[in-house]
PDB file of C-alpha atoms in Angstrom:
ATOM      1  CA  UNK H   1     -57.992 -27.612  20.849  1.00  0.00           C
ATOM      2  CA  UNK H   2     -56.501 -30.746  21.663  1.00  0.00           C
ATOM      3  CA  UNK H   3     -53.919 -32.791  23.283  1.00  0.00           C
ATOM      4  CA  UNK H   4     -50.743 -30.484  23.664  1.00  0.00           C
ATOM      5  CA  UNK H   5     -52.790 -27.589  24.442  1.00  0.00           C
ATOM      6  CA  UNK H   6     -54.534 -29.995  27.088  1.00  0.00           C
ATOM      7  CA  UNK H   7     -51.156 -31.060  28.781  1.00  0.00           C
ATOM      8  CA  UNK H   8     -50.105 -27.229  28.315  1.00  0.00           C
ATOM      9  CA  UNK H   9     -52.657 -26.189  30.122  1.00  0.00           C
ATOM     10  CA  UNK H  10     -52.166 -29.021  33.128  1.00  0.00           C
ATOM     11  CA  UNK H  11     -48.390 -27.806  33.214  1.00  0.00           C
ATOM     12  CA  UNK H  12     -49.086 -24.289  33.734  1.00  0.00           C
ATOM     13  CA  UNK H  13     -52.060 -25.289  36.804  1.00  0.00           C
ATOM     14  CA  UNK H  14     -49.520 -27.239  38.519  1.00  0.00           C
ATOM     15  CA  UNK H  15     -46.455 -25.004  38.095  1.00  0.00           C
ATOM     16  CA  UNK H  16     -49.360 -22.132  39.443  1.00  0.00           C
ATOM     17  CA  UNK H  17     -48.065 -20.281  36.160  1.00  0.00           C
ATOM     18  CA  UNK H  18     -50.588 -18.128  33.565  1.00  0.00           C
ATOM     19  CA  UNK H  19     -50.564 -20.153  29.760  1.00  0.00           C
ATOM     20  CA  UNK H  20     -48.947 -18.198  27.216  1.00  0.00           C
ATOM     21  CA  UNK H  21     -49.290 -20.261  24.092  1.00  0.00           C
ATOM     22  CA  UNK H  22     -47.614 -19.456  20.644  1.00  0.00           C
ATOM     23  CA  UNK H  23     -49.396 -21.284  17.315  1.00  0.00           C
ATOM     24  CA  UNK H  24     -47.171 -21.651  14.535  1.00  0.00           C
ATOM     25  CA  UNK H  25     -47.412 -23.264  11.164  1.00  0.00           C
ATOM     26  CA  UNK H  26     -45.085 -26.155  11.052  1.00  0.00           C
ATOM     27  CA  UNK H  27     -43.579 -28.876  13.070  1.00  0.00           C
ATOM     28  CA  UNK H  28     -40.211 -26.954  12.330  1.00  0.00           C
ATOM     29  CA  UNK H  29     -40.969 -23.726  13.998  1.00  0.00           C
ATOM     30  CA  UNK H  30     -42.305 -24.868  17.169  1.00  0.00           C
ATOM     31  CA  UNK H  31     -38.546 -26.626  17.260  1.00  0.00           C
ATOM     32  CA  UNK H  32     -36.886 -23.449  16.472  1.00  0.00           C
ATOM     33  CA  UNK H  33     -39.058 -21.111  18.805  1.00  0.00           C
ATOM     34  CA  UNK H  34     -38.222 -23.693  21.369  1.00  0.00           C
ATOM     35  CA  UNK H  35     -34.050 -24.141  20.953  1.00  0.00           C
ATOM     36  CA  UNK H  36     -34.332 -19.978  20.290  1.00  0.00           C
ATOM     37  CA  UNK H  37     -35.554 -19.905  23.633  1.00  0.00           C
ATOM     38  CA  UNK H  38     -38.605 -17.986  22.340  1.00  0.00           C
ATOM     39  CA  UNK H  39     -40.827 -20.840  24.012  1.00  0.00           C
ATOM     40  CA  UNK H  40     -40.487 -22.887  27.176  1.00  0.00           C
ATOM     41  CA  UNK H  41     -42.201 -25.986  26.388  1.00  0.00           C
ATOM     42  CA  UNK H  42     -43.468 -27.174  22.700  1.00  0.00           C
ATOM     43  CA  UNK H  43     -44.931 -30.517  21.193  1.00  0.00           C
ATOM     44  CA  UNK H  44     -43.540 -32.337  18.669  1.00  0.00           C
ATOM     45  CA  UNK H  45     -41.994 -35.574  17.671  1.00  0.00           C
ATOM     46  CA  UNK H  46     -38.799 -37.262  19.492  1.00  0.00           C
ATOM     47  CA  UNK H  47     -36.363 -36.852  16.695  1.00  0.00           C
ATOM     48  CA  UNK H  48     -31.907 -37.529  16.950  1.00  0.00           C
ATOM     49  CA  UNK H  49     -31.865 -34.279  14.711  1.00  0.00           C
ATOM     50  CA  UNK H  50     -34.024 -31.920  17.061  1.00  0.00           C
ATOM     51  CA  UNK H  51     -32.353 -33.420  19.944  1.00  0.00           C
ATOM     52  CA  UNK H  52     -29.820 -30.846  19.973  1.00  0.00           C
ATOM     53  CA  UNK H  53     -30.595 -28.322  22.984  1.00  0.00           C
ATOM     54  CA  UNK H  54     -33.733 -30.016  23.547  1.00  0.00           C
ATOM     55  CA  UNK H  55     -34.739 -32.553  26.719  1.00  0.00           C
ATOM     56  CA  UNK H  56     -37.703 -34.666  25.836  1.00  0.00           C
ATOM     57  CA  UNK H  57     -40.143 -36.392  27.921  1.00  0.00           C
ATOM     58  CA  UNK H  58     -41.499 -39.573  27.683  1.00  0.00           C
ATOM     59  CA  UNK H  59     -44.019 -39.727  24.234  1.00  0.00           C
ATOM     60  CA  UNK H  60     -47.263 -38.836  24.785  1.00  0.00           C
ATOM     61  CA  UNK H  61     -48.910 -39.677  21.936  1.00  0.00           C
ATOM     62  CA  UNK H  62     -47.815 -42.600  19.140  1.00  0.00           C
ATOM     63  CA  UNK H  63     -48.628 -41.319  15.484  1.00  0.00           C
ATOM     64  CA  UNK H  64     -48.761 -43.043  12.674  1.00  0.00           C
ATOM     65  CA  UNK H  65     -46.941 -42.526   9.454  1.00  0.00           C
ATOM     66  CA  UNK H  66     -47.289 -43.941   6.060  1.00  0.00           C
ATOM     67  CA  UNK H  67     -47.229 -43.018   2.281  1.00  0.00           C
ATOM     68  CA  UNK H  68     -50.005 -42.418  -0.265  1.00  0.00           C
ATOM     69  CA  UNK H  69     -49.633 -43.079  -3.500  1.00  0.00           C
ATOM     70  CA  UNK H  70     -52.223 -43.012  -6.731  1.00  0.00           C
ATOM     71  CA  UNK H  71     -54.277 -45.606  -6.920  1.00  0.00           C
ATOM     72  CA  UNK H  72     -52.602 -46.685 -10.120  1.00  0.00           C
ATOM     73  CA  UNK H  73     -49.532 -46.236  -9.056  1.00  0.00           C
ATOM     74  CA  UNK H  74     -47.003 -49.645  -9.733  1.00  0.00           C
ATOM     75  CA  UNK H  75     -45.579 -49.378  -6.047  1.00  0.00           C
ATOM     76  CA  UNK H  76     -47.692 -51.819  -3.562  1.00  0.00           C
ATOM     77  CA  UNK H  77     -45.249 -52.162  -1.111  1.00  0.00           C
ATOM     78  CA  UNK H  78     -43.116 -49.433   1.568  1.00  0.00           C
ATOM     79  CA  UNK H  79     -39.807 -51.342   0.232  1.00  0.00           C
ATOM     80  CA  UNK H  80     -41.176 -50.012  -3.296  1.00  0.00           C
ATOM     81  CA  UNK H  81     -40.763 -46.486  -2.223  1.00  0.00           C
ATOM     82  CA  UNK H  82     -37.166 -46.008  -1.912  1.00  0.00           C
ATOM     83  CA  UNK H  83     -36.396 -46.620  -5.747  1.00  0.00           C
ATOM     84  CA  UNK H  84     -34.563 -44.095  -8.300  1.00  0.00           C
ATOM     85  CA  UNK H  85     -36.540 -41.715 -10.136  1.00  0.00           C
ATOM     86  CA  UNK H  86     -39.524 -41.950  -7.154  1.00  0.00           C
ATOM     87  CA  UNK H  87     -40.080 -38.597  -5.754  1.00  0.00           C
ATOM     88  CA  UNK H  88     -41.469 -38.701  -2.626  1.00  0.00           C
ATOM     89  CA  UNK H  89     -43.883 -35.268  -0.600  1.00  0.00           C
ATOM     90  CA  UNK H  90     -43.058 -34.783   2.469  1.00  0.00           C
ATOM     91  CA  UNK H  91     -43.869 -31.557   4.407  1.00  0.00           C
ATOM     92  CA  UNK H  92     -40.495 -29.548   4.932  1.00  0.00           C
ATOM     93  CA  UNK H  93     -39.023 -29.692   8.524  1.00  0.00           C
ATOM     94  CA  UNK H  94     -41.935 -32.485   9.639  1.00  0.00           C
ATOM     95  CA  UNK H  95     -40.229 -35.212  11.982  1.00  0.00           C
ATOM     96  CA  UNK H  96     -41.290 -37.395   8.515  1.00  0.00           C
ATOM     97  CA  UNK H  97     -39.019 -35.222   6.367  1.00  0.00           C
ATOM     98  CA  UNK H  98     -35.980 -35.495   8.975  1.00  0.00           C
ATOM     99  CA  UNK H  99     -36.536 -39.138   8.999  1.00  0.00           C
ATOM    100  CA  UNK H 100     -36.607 -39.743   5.347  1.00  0.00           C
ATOM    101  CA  UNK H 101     -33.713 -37.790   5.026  1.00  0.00           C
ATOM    102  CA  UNK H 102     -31.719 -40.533   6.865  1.00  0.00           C
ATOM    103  CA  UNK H 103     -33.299 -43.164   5.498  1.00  0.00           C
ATOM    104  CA  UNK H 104     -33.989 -43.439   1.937  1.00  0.00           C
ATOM    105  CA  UNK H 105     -31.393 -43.296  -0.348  1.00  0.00           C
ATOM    106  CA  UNK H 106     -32.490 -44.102  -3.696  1.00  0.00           C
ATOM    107  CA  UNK H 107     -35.820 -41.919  -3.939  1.00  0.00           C
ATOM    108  CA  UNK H 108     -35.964 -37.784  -4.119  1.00  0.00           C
ATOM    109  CA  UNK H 109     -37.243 -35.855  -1.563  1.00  0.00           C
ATOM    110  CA  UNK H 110     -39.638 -33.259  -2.598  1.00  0.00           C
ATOM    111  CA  UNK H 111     -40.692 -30.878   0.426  1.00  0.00           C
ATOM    112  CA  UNK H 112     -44.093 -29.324   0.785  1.00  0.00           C
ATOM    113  CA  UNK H 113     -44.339 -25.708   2.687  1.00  0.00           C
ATOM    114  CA  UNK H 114     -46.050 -27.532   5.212  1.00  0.00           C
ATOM    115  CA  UNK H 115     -47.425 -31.397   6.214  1.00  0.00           C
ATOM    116  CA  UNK H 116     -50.845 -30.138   5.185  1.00  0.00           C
ATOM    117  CA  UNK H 117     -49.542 -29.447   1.298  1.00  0.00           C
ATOM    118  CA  UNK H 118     -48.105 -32.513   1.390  1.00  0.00           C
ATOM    119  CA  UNK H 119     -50.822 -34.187  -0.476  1.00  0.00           C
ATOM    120  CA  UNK H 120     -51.601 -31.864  -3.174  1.00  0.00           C
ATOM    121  CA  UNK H 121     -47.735 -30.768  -3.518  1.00  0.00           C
ATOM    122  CA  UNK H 122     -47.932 -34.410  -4.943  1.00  0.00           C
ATOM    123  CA  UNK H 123     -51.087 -34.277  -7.064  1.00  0.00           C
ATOM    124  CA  UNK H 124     -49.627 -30.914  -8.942  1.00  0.00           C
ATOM    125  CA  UNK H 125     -46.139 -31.903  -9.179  1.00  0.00           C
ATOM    126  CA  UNK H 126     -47.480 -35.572 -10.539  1.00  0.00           C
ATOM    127  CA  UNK H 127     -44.857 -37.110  -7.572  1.00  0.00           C
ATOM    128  CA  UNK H 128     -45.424 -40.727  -7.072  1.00  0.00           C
ATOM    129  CA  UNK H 129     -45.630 -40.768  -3.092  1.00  0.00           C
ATOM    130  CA  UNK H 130     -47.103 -38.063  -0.481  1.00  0.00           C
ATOM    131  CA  UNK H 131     -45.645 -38.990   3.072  1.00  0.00           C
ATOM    132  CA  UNK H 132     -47.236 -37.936   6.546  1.00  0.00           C
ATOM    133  CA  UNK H 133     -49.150 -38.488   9.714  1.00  0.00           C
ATOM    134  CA  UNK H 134     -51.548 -40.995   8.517  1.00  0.00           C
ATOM    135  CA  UNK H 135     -54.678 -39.336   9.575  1.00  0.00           C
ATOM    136  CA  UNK H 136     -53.691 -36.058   7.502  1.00  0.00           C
ATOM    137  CA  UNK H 137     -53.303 -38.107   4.684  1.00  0.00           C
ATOM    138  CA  UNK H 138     -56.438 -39.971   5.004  1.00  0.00           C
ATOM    139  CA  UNK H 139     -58.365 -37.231   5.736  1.00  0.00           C
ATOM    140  CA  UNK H 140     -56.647 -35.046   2.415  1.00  0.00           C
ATOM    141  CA  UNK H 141     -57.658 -38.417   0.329  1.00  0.00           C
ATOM    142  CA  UNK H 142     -60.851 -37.546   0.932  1.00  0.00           C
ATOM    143  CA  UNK H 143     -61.606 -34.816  -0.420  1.00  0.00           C
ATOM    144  CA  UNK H 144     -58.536 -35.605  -3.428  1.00  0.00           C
ATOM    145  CA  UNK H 145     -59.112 -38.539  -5.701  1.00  0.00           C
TER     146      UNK H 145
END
């Protein structure tokens, strides 16, 4: 299942409480379901924007982020990215998408319905740069030239 179900479950033994766990699609959501009070406890990244009405702990996992782009694509470098006319996939909501928001200012945002469309939101649209957790990516390259 992995790691936040894990910890989920180790909060519930020692607070002597039954798990009641609620799946949804995107990063977004689980914030929402949590501020709405529709959840107790959810996972997700440490973000200035979802801090509001939210008390995080410590991290408890450090992910990776980075961009894909084709491999004959004329950008080689991050600083590349952020350049006029550069559309950049990012999954709508994702802590990736809240951070680009703040930070780039020359490149479009294009936002996928979730961080697993990010990749081929990017292939269809022919968008120069598909930006996520690093493992997503790598493992959507596979199977996408």
């Amino acid at each position: 299942f992995g790691v936040s179900v894990d910890l989920a479950r180790e909060l519930a033994r020692r607070l002597g409480r039954p798990l009641d766990t609620t799946v949804v699609e995107a990063a977004g959501l689980s914030v929402d379901a949590v501020t709405q009070a529709r959840c107790d406890v959810g996972f997700f990244a440490v973000d200035p924007v979802r801090g509001a009405g939210i008390t995080f702990t410590a991290p408890y996992v450090l992910i990776e982020g980075c961009y894909a782009v084709p491999a004959a694509s004329p950008i080689g470098a991050i600083e590349e990215v952020d350049r006029a006319g550069h559309r950049v996939v990012v999954g709508g909501g994702s802590a990736y998408d809240l951070h680009l928001t703040r930070e780039l200012k020359a490149a479009t945002l294009v936002r996928a319905r979730t961080s697993q469309a990010v990749l081929d939101t990017a292939v269809e649209g022919g968008h120069a740069v598909a930006a996520g957790v690093r493992q997503q990516l790598e493992a959507d390259l596979a199977r996408v030239p």
